[in-house]
Amino acid sequence: MPPLRSRLLRTARLPFDEAPPVRIDCFGLPPPPRCALTKRSAAASCPGSGVQALPGRCAGPGVPAWAPPLLLFRCPLVWDARARRPIAFPWQAGGYRAHRSEPRGAMAPQRRAAPRGPDCGGAVAGPGRGGRRCHSSAKRSRGQQESRWRWLRALFLLASATIGALVSWRYLGAEDGVTEVLAHRQENLQDRFIEIPCSEDYNSHKRFEGCTPRKCGRGVTDAVITREEAERIRRIAERGLSLGGSDGGASILDLHSGALSLGKHFVNLYRYFGDKIQDIFTEEDFALYRDVRQRIQQRIAQAFGISSSAMYLTKPTFFSRINNTEAKTTHDEYWHPHVDKVTYGSFDYTSLLYLSDYSEDFGGGRFVFMDAGSNKTIEPQAGRVSFFTSGSENLHRVEKVHWGTRYAITISFTCNPDHGIGDPVLT
């Protein structure tokens, strides 16, 4: 690599005259020694002043080549037009320091002045012992300086790696920025409810006094459905989904309409399998299903201060089974943010009963409320119920499942009796 002097002089195009040199400030930042101008540097002329300034970005000991521009130092140079040589480098110890030069062609090459110090007796060291002492002192000084820069570089790299690891961890854990866990998997929550302002989504639909949300929010409880009941409900889902299943990662089973994922399509469970249904489900299964639905409906009515009799079960209400299989159709892309009231106009209240455990049965797959500036997540566990008003105040998504299988059932309610459906019946 050519010396700094050569690189600087090749860059300069000077209008030489008798004007005095001009000093350029370093903005208080101490650039490293032997700082080299990079390709990004640009010559800045001062017309009529006889001065050529070469500000730019610089690389040197302690500054990695891949460092972003904000971490690089500026390297100003002061040029003496009369002597045709650089006279000052601000980073040198003791302030600004002159450099000798000898004419050679149009430009004078630069030589660094011999170091001065106590061992040199205040004069330029010659070839004698004083020169050797001065040379040894200069080598020690350079060695100490290089050691400091090596230490600073190591510290910088360590700090960068630490910050990068923290950012990556936060990103992988949150995916959407700042995240607060509303319900941890290890917790046993009796009732947790957060009230939030209602959106205007309900204004574009017919309102039903005593039911249409005026108090909006979200809640979580582990006190409505027991783990044993959740496991029994899960076995119903497993038996039903064993008859089909999506080619992608998300399969559904709707006992009300009979919809069942099969390959890339849906079939009607009751028509497609006919009498075989009697071998898959029992009356006790459907009775448990109705009982669980009624208890969840009563808990929602209590939380929002309405009558449970004013609420009606609506479609779609379905079991879901999600794994990490690659999506094959848009029906498999369950992870997109959405608003239930916008997607299904009949929804006023939405609930989910989780039938498997986060971090034990599956990884990923948390339920995420996407609030402005942050996310609120619910970590599923068997028997946990989450519920919320269905408008834009509760924009939400489900994280992608990374491993294992996630089971849940979505149970939705409307205030409009025209959109109500009945409980499933084993025929």
GROMACS .gro file of C-alpha atoms in nm:
model
  427
    1MET     CA    1   0.000   0.000   0.000
    2PRO     CA    2   0.155   0.342  -0.094
    3PRO     CA    3   0.231   0.577   0.196
    4LEU     CA    4  -0.025   0.831   0.311
    5ARG     CA    5   0.176   1.113   0.160
    6SER     CA    6   0.155   0.966  -0.191
    7ARG     CA    7  -0.216   0.903  -0.173
    8LEU     CA    8  -0.289   1.253  -0.046
    9LEU     CA    9  -0.071   1.432  -0.299
   10ARG     CA   10  -0.215   1.243  -0.592
   11THR     CA   11  -0.562   1.358  -0.487
   12ALA     CA   12  -0.475   1.730  -0.461
   13ARG     CA   13  -0.519   1.984  -0.736
   14LEU     CA   14  -0.403   2.313  -0.581
   15PRO     CA   15  -0.443   2.674  -0.693
   16PHE     CA   16  -0.106   2.782  -0.551
   17ASP     CA   17  -0.070   3.143  -0.435
   18GLU     CA   18   0.061   3.329  -0.135
   19ALA     CA   19  -0.241   3.282   0.092
   20PRO     CA   20  -0.177   3.145   0.443
   21PRO     CA   21  -0.283   2.789   0.532
   22VAL     CA   22  -0.632   2.717   0.663
   23ARG     CA   23  -0.706   2.480   0.951
   24ILE     CA   24  -1.002   2.239   0.934
   25ASP     CA   25  -1.156   2.125   1.261
   26CYS     CA   26  -1.187   1.755   1.354
   27PHE     CA   27  -1.520   1.809   1.536
   28GLY     CA   28  -1.352   1.700   1.859
   29LEU     CA   29  -1.302   1.342   1.740
   30PRO     CA   30  -0.948   1.197   1.765
   31PRO     CA   31  -0.879   1.010   1.439
   32PRO     CA   32  -0.632   0.723   1.463
   33PRO     CA   33  -0.267   0.771   1.359
   34ARG     CA   34  -0.164   0.705   0.998
   35CYS     CA   35  -0.522   0.762   0.896
   36ALA     CA   36  -0.581   0.677   0.532
   37LEU     CA   37  -0.832   0.840   0.305
   38THR     CA   38  -1.080   0.594   0.159
   39LYS     CA   39  -1.243   0.594  -0.184
   40ARG     CA   40  -1.530   0.792  -0.034
   41SER     CA   41  -1.308   1.092   0.038
   42ALA     CA   42  -1.361   1.398  -0.178
   43ALA     CA   43  -1.129   1.691  -0.235
   44ALA     CA   44  -1.282   2.019  -0.126
   45SER     CA   45  -1.125   2.324  -0.288
   46CYS     CA   46  -1.115   2.672  -0.134
   47PRO     CA   47  -1.099   2.898  -0.440
   48GLY     CA   48  -0.876   3.199  -0.404
   49SER     CA   49  -0.727   3.087  -0.074
   50GLY     CA   50  -0.440   2.880  -0.208
   51VAL     CA   51  -0.552   2.599   0.018
   52GLN     CA   52  -0.666   2.246  -0.070
   53ALA     CA   53  -0.861   2.066   0.204
   54LEU     CA   54  -0.908   1.692   0.187
   55PRO     CA   55  -1.184   1.594   0.429
   56GLY     CA   56  -1.302   1.239   0.412
   57ARG     CA   57  -1.367   0.918   0.592
   58CYS     CA   58  -1.073   0.727   0.719
   59ALA     CA   59  -0.964   0.377   0.808
   60GLY     CA   60  -0.674   0.284   1.028
   61PRO     CA   61  -0.569   0.076   1.327
   62GLY     CA   62  -0.871   0.008   1.543
   63VAL     CA   63  -1.126   0.096   1.275
   64PRO     CA   64  -1.250  -0.218   1.093
   65ALA     CA   65  -1.298  -0.188   0.718
   66TRP     CA   66  -1.660  -0.302   0.747
   67ALA     CA   67  -1.752  -0.043   1.011
   68PRO     CA   68  -2.054   0.171   0.913
   69PRO     CA   69  -1.991   0.532   0.810
   70LEU     CA   70  -2.102   0.674   1.146
   71LEU     CA   71  -1.816   0.491   1.320
   72LEU     CA   72  -1.543   0.624   1.087
   73PHE     CA   73  -1.339   0.933   1.170
   74ARG     CA   74  -1.282   1.241   0.960
   75CYS     CA   75  -0.923   1.304   0.844
   76PRO     CA   76  -0.869   1.674   0.770
   77LEU     CA   77  -0.544   1.788   0.612
   78VAL     CA   78  -0.398   2.140   0.614
   79TRP     CA   79  -0.196   2.230   0.307
   80ASP     CA   80   0.068   2.505   0.288
   81ALA     CA   81   0.036   2.637  -0.067
   82ARG     CA   82   0.358   2.836  -0.053
   83ALA     CA   83   0.570   2.545   0.062
   84ARG     CA   84   0.362   2.298  -0.137
   85ARG     CA   85   0.341   2.052   0.149
   86PRO     CA   86   0.102   1.939   0.423
   87ILE     CA   87   0.184   2.104   0.751
   88ALA     CA   88  -0.063   1.962   1.003
   89PHE     CA   89  -0.236   1.641   1.106
   90PRO     CA   90  -0.469   1.715   1.402
   91TRP     CA   91  -0.447   1.372   1.564
   92GLN     CA   92  -0.075   1.389   1.641
   93ALA     CA   93   0.031   1.424   2.003
   94GLY     CA   94   0.122   1.774   2.106
   95GLY     CA   95  -0.116   1.947   1.867
   96TYR     CA   96  -0.034   2.047   1.510
   97ARG     CA   97   0.309   1.940   1.390
   98ALA     CA   98   0.508   2.043   1.083
   99HIS     CA   99   0.637   1.793   0.825
  100ARG     CA  100   0.948   1.841   0.619
  101SER     CA  101   0.936   1.801   0.249
  102GLU     CA  102   1.185   1.801  -0.035
  103PRO     CA  103   1.087   1.913  -0.384
  104ARG     CA  104   1.044   1.640  -0.640
  105GLY     CA  105   0.868   1.743  -0.961
  106ALA     CA  106   0.547   1.938  -0.930
  107MET     CA  107   0.472   1.796  -0.588
  108ALA     CA  108   0.704   1.762  -0.292
  109PRO     CA  109   0.712   1.422  -0.120
  110GLN     CA  110   0.659   1.429   0.252
  111ARG     CA  111   0.890   1.286   0.516
  112ARG     CA  112   0.799   1.256   0.879
  113ALA     CA  113   1.023   1.465   1.105
  114ALA     CA  114   1.249   1.269   1.338
  115PRO     CA  115   1.090   1.222   1.681
  116ARG     CA  116   1.197   1.451   1.960
  117GLY     CA  117   1.203   1.371   2.325
  118PRO     CA  118   1.408   1.385   2.642
  119ASP     CA  119   1.638   1.104   2.525
  120CYS     CA  120   1.721   1.296   2.207
  121GLY     CA  121   1.845   1.601   2.394
  122GLY     CA  122   1.602   1.832   2.218
  123ALA     CA  123   1.772   1.781   1.880
  124VAL     CA  124   1.726   1.553   1.587
  125ALA     CA  125   1.889   1.223   1.671
  126GLY     CA  126   2.192   1.120   1.472
  127PRO     CA  127   2.347   0.781   1.413
  128GLY     CA  128   2.501   0.764   1.761
  129ARG     CA  129   2.371   0.625   2.090
  130GLY     CA  130   2.134   0.917   2.128
  131GLY     CA  131   1.981   0.822   1.795
  132ARG     CA  132   1.943   0.461   1.907
  133ARG     CA  133   1.781   0.573   2.235
  134CYS     CA  134   1.544   0.802   2.048
  135HIS     CA  135   1.468   0.528   1.795
  136SER     CA  136   1.399   0.283   2.079
  137SER     CA  137   1.175   0.536   2.254
  138ALA     CA  138   0.984   0.599   1.932
  139LYS     CA  139   0.938   0.223   1.879
  140ARG     CA  140   0.811   0.184   2.235
  141SER     CA  141   0.571   0.475   2.183
  142ARG     CA  142   0.445   0.325   1.858
  143GLY     CA  143   0.414  -0.016   2.024
  144GLN     CA  144   0.211   0.129   2.311
  145GLN     CA  145  -0.008   0.319   2.070
  146GLU     CA  146  -0.068   0.013   1.853
  147SER     CA  147  -0.140  -0.191   2.167
  148ARG     CA  148  -0.400   0.064   2.273
  149TRP     CA  149  -0.565   0.054   1.933
  150ARG     CA  150  -0.567  -0.328   1.934
  151TRP     CA  151  -0.735  -0.321   2.274
  152LEU     CA  152  -0.989  -0.064   2.159
  153ARG     CA  153  -1.060  -0.266   1.845
  154ALA     CA  154  -1.116  -0.582   2.050
  155LEU     CA  155  -1.346  -0.389   2.284
  156PHE     CA  156  -1.537  -0.248   1.988
  157LEU     CA  157  -1.580  -0.591   1.829
  158LEU     CA  158  -1.695  -0.741   2.159
  159ALA     CA  159  -1.950  -0.463   2.210
  160SER     CA  160  -2.074  -0.500   1.852
  161ALA     CA  161  -2.113  -0.876   1.890
  162THR     CA  162  -2.300  -0.833   2.220
  163ILE     CA  163  -2.538  -0.574   2.078
  164GLY     CA  164  -2.594  -0.786   1.766
  165ALA     CA  165  -2.674  -1.091   1.977
  166LEU     CA  166  -2.923  -0.894   2.189
  167VAL     CA  167  -3.094  -0.748   1.882
  168SER     CA  168  -3.115  -1.091   1.718
  169TRP     CA  169  -3.256  -1.246   2.034
  170ARG     CA  170  -3.519  -0.975   2.065
  171TYR     CA  171  -3.607  -1.009   1.698
  172LEU     CA  172  -3.635  -1.387   1.705
  173GLY     CA  173  -3.833  -1.376   2.028
  174ALA     CA  174  -4.067  -1.096   1.929
  175GLU     CA  175  -4.066  -1.081   1.545
  176ASP     CA  176  -4.266  -0.758   1.557
  177GLY     CA  177  -4.067  -0.532   1.784
  178VAL     CA  178  -4.127  -0.458   2.152
  179THR     CA  179  -4.322  -0.745   2.310
  180GLU     CA  180  -4.496  -0.788   2.644
  181VAL     CA  181  -4.619  -1.130   2.751
  182LEU     CA  182  -4.977  -1.093   2.867
  183ALA     CA  183  -5.005  -1.453   2.987
  184HIS     CA  184  -4.704  -1.677   3.050
  185ARG     CA  185  -4.728  -2.049   2.996
  186GLN     CA  186  -4.623  -2.121   3.359
  187GLU     CA  187  -4.887  -1.893   3.511
  188ASN     CA  188  -5.220  -2.010   3.651
  189LEU     CA  189  -5.451  -1.716   3.587
  190GLN     CA  190  -5.788  -1.690   3.757
  191ASP     CA  191  -5.887  -1.385   3.557
  192ARG     CA  192  -5.689  -1.118   3.374
  193PHE     CA  193  -5.879  -0.850   3.185
  194ILE     CA  194  -5.757  -0.536   3.009
  195GLU     CA  195  -6.007  -0.275   2.891
  196ILE     CA  196  -5.921  -0.077   2.578
  197PRO     CA  197  -6.112   0.186   2.374
  198CYS     CA  198  -6.353   0.046   2.116
  199SER     CA  199  -6.289   0.099   1.746
  200GLU     CA  200  -6.548   0.238   1.505
  201ASP     CA  201  -6.596  -0.098   1.332
  202TYR     CA  202  -6.923  -0.164   1.516
  203ASN     CA  203  -7.080   0.158   1.384
  204SER     CA  204  -7.106   0.018   1.031
  205HIS     CA  205  -7.319  -0.275   1.153
  206LYS     CA  206  -7.661  -0.293   1.315
  207ARG     CA  207  -7.631  -0.236   1.689
  208PHE     CA  208  -7.806  -0.454   1.946
  209GLU     CA  209  -7.859  -0.288   2.281
  210GLY     CA  210  -7.723  -0.488   2.570
  211CYS     CA  211  -7.485  -0.686   2.348
  212THR     CA  212  -7.299  -0.479   2.084
  213PRO     CA  213  -6.968  -0.383   2.250
  214ARG     CA  214  -6.951  -0.052   2.429
  215LYS     CA  215  -6.686  -0.181   2.666
  216CYS     CA  216  -6.399  -0.333   2.467
  217GLY     CA  217  -6.092  -0.525   2.574
  218ARG     CA  218  -5.926  -0.863   2.607
  219GLY     CA  219  -5.908  -1.125   2.878
  220VAL     CA  220  -5.734  -1.449   2.972
  221THR     CA  221  -5.843  -1.714   3.223
  222ASP     CA  222  -5.733  -2.062   3.331
  223ALA     CA  223  -6.031  -2.106   3.563
  224VAL     CA  224  -6.311  -2.190   3.318
  225ILE     CA  225  -6.195  -2.516   3.155
  226THR     CA  226  -5.983  -2.776   3.333
  227ARG     CA  227  -5.677  -2.937   3.179
  228GLU     CA  228  -5.853  -3.273   3.182
  229GLU     CA  229  -6.148  -3.133   2.988
  230ALA     CA  230  -5.909  -2.969   2.742
  231GLU     CA  231  -5.736  -3.303   2.684
  232ARG     CA  232  -6.071  -3.471   2.616
  233ILE     CA  233  -6.166  -3.195   2.372
  234ARG     CA  234  -5.827  -3.235   2.202
  235ARG     CA  235  -5.891  -3.606   2.148
  236ILE     CA  236  -6.215  -3.512   1.968
  237ALA     CA  237  -6.012  -3.286   1.738
  238GLU     CA  238  -5.744  -3.550   1.680
  239ARG     CA  239  -6.000  -3.815   1.583
  240GLY     CA  240  -6.184  -3.582   1.347
  241LEU     CA  241  -5.869  -3.445   1.180
  242SER     CA  242  -5.734  -3.796   1.135
  243LEU     CA  243  -5.996  -3.833   0.860
  244GLY     CA  244  -5.830  -3.562   0.653
  245GLY     CA  245  -5.588  -3.279   0.699
  246SER     CA  246  -5.438  -3.004   0.485
  247ASP     CA  247  -5.131  -3.054   0.264
  248GLY     CA  248  -5.007  -2.732   0.421
  249GLY     CA  249  -4.942  -2.653   0.785
  250ALA     CA  250  -5.295  -2.556   0.894
  251SER     CA  251  -5.596  -2.792   0.910
  252ILE     CA  252  -5.947  -2.715   1.036
  253LEU     CA  253  -6.244  -2.916   1.154
  254ASP     CA  254  -6.583  -2.746   1.191
  255LEU     CA  255  -6.832  -2.969   1.369
  256HIS     CA  256  -7.115  -2.722   1.297
  257SER     CA  257  -7.091  -2.703   0.918
  258GLY     CA  258  -6.895  -3.026   0.877
  259ALA     CA  259  -6.604  -2.849   0.698
  260LEU     CA  260  -6.281  -3.054   0.707
  261SER     CA  261  -5.945  -2.981   0.544
  262LEU     CA  262  -5.854  -3.248   0.290
  263GLY     CA  263  -5.544  -3.193   0.079
  264LYS     CA  264  -5.573  -2.849  -0.080
  265HIS     CA  265  -5.952  -2.838  -0.043
  266PHE     CA  266  -6.237  -2.882   0.206
  267VAL     CA  267  -6.500  -3.152   0.224
  268ASN     CA  268  -6.820  -3.190   0.423
  269LEU     CA  269  -6.733  -3.432   0.701
  270TYR     CA  270  -7.087  -3.567   0.742
  271ARG     CA  271  -7.151  -3.620   0.370
  272TYR     CA  272  -6.807  -3.745   0.276
  273PHE     CA  273  -6.778  -4.009   0.549
  274GLY     CA  274  -7.147  -4.079   0.614
  275ASP     CA  275  -7.210  -4.352   0.871
  276LYS     CA  276  -6.840  -4.372   0.962
  277ILE     CA  277  -6.893  -4.060   1.174
  278GLN     CA  278  -7.066  -4.277   1.437
  279ASP     CA  279  -6.735  -4.463   1.480
  280ILE     CA  280  -6.537  -4.140   1.525
  281PHE     CA  281  -6.751  -3.935   1.765
  282THR     CA  282  -6.990  -4.014   2.051
  283GLU     CA  283  -7.281  -3.833   2.210
  284GLU     CA  284  -7.060  -3.771   2.515
  285ASP     CA  285  -6.811  -3.586   2.289
  286PHE     CA  286  -7.078  -3.350   2.161
  287ALA     CA  287  -7.224  -3.299   2.510
  288LEU     CA  288  -6.879  -3.197   2.641
  289TYR     CA  289  -6.837  -2.964   2.344
  290ARG     CA  290  -7.170  -2.789   2.421
  291ASP     CA  291  -7.089  -2.759   2.792
  292VAL     CA  292  -6.748  -2.604   2.726
  293ARG     CA  293  -6.898  -2.359   2.477
  294GLN     CA  294  -7.165  -2.246   2.725
  295ARG     CA  295  -6.913  -2.184   3.005
  296ILE     CA  296  -6.693  -1.975   2.777
  297GLN     CA  297  -6.998  -1.775   2.663
  298GLN     CA  298  -7.095  -1.701   3.023
  299ARG     CA  299  -6.742  -1.589   3.109
  300ILE     CA  300  -6.734  -1.347   2.816
  301ALA     CA  301  -7.073  -1.201   2.909
  302GLN     CA  302  -6.956  -1.150   3.267
  303ALA     CA  303  -6.634  -0.975   3.162
  304PHE     CA  304  -6.811  -0.730   2.929
  305GLY     CA  305  -7.120  -0.672   3.144
  306ILE     CA  306  -7.379  -0.811   2.904
  307SER     CA  307  -7.636  -1.092   2.916
  308SER     CA  308  -7.515  -1.428   2.784
  309SER     CA  309  -7.862  -1.486   2.640
  310ALA     CA  310  -7.809  -1.186   2.410
  311MET     CA  311  -7.509  -1.360   2.250
  312TYR     CA  312  -7.536  -1.618   1.975
  313LEU     CA  313  -7.285  -1.873   1.854
  314THR     CA  314  -7.181  -1.783   1.500
  315LYS     CA  315  -6.969  -1.927   1.221
  316PRO     CA  316  -6.695  -2.008   1.169
  317THR     CA  317  -6.638  -2.192   1.497
  318PHE     CA  318  -6.377  -2.462   1.443
  319PHE     CA  319  -6.086  -2.674   1.566
  320SER     CA  320  -5.740  -2.590   1.429
  321ARG     CA  321  -5.430  -2.803   1.402
  322ILE     CA  322  -5.110  -2.620   1.304
  323ASN     CA  323  -4.761  -2.757   1.240
  324ASN     CA  324  -4.451  -2.633   1.057
  325THR     CA  325  -4.536  -2.784   0.718
  326GLU     CA  326  -4.488  -2.533   0.435
  327ALA     CA  327  -4.809  -2.359   0.327
  328LYS     CA  328  -4.960  -2.491   0.003
  329THR     CA  329  -5.258  -2.257  -0.035
  330THR     CA  330  -5.368  -1.924   0.111
  331HIS     CA  331  -5.581  -2.117   0.361
  332ASP     CA  332  -5.259  -2.244   0.519
  333GLU     CA  333  -5.124  -1.891   0.579
  334TYR     CA  334  -5.265  -1.843   0.926
  335TRP     CA  335  -4.997  -1.597   1.045
  336HIS     CA  336  -5.118  -1.279   0.873
  337PRO     CA  337  -5.246  -0.994   1.096
  338HIS     CA  338  -5.623  -0.952   1.074
  339VAL     CA  339  -5.933  -0.810   1.241
  340ASP     CA  340  -6.218  -1.057   1.299
  341LYS     CA  341  -6.496  -0.799   1.258
  342VAL     CA  342  -6.350  -0.702   0.920
  343THR     CA  343  -6.290  -1.061   0.807
  344TYR     CA  344  -6.622  -1.193   0.938
  345GLY     CA  345  -6.879  -0.917   0.973
  346SER     CA  346  -7.092  -1.123   1.212
  347PHE     CA  347  -6.823  -1.146   1.483
  348ASP     CA  348  -6.867  -0.934   1.796
  349TYR     CA  349  -6.678  -1.147   2.050
  350THR     CA  350  -6.404  -1.400   1.977
  351SER     CA  351  -6.261  -1.668   2.205
  352LEU     CA  352  -5.994  -1.936   2.181
  353LEU     CA  353  -5.959  -2.247   2.393
  354TYR     CA  354  -5.604  -2.382   2.377
  355LEU     CA  355  -5.566  -2.759   2.374
  356SER     CA  356  -5.185  -2.796   2.382
  357ASP     CA  357  -4.889  -2.636   2.560
  358TYR     CA  358  -4.651  -2.374   2.423
  359SER     CA  359  -4.281  -2.478   2.444
  360GLU     CA  360  -4.380  -2.833   2.539
  361ASP     CA  361  -4.600  -2.953   2.253
  362PHE     CA  362  -4.490  -2.691   2.000
  363GLY     CA  363  -4.257  -2.394   1.947
  364GLY     CA  364  -4.370  -2.058   1.809
  365GLY     CA  365  -4.747  -2.036   1.765
  366ARG     CA  366  -4.809  -1.771   2.031
  367PHE     CA  367  -5.117  -1.551   1.996
  368VAL     CA  368  -5.015  -1.187   1.940
  369PHE     CA  369  -5.222  -0.871   1.992
  370MET     CA  370  -5.058  -0.609   1.768
  371ASP     CA  371  -5.087  -0.279   1.952
  372ALA     CA  372  -4.932   0.051   1.844
  373GLY     CA  373  -4.566   0.047   1.945
  374SER     CA  374  -4.575  -0.296   2.110
  375ASN     CA  375  -4.721  -0.645   2.104
  376LYS     CA  376  -4.905  -0.836   2.377
  377THR     CA  377  -4.865  -1.212   2.351
  378ILE     CA  378  -5.046  -1.506   2.504
  379GLU     CA  379  -4.855  -1.830   2.550
  380PRO     CA  380  -5.102  -2.119   2.506
  381GLN     CA  381  -5.151  -2.396   2.757
  382ALA     CA  382  -5.415  -2.670   2.763
  383GLY     CA  383  -5.735  -2.535   2.921
  384ARG     CA  384  -5.645  -2.165   2.886
  385VAL     CA  385  -5.917  -1.943   2.737
  386SER     CA  386  -5.845  -1.607   2.577
  387PHE     CA  387  -6.131  -1.382   2.463
  388PHE     CA  388  -6.167  -1.032   2.317
  389THR     CA  389  -6.396  -0.796   2.131
  390SER     CA  390  -6.367  -0.858   1.758
  391GLY     CA  391  -6.303  -0.506   1.624
  392SER     CA  392  -5.987  -0.327   1.511
  393GLU     CA  393  -5.897  -0.253   1.873
  394ASN     CA  394  -5.777  -0.615   1.880
  395LEU     CA  395  -5.571  -0.654   1.563
  396HIS     CA  396  -5.397  -0.990   1.605
  397ARG     CA  397  -5.203  -1.274   1.449
  398VAL     CA  398  -5.059  -1.615   1.534
  399GLU     CA  399  -4.684  -1.669   1.516
  400LYS     CA  400  -4.559  -1.935   1.278
  401VAL     CA  401  -4.522  -2.274   1.444
  402HIS     CA  402  -4.156  -2.377   1.429
  403TRP     CA  403  -4.190  -2.733   1.557
  404GLY     CA  404  -4.450  -2.970   1.703
  405THR     CA  405  -4.828  -2.938   1.667
  406ARG     CA  406  -5.057  -2.671   1.808
  407TYR     CA  407  -5.424  -2.752   1.879
  408ALA     CA  408  -5.693  -2.496   1.961
  409ILE     CA  409  -6.061  -2.426   1.907
  410THR     CA  410  -6.197  -2.087   1.797
  411ILE     CA  411  -6.546  -2.012   1.934
  412SER     CA  412  -6.709  -1.694   1.805
  413PHE     CA  413  -7.022  -1.503   1.908
  414THR     CA  414  -7.249  -1.247   1.747
  415CYS     CA  415  -7.513  -1.010   1.876
  416ASN     CA  416  -7.722  -1.049   1.559
  417PRO     CA  417  -7.964  -1.344   1.590
  418ASP     CA  418  -7.980  -1.365   1.210
  419HIS     CA  419  -7.618  -1.486   1.210
  420GLY     CA  420  -7.659  -1.733   1.496
  421ILE     CA  421  -7.598  -2.107   1.457
  422GLY     CA  422  -7.690  -2.404   1.674
  423ASP     CA  423  -7.468  -2.652   1.855
  424PRO     CA  424  -7.348  -2.952   1.652
  425VAL     CA  425  -7.554  -3.268   1.676
  426LEU     CA  426  -7.431  -3.621   1.606
  427THR     CA  427  -7.664  -3.755   1.335
   0.00000   0.00000   0.00000
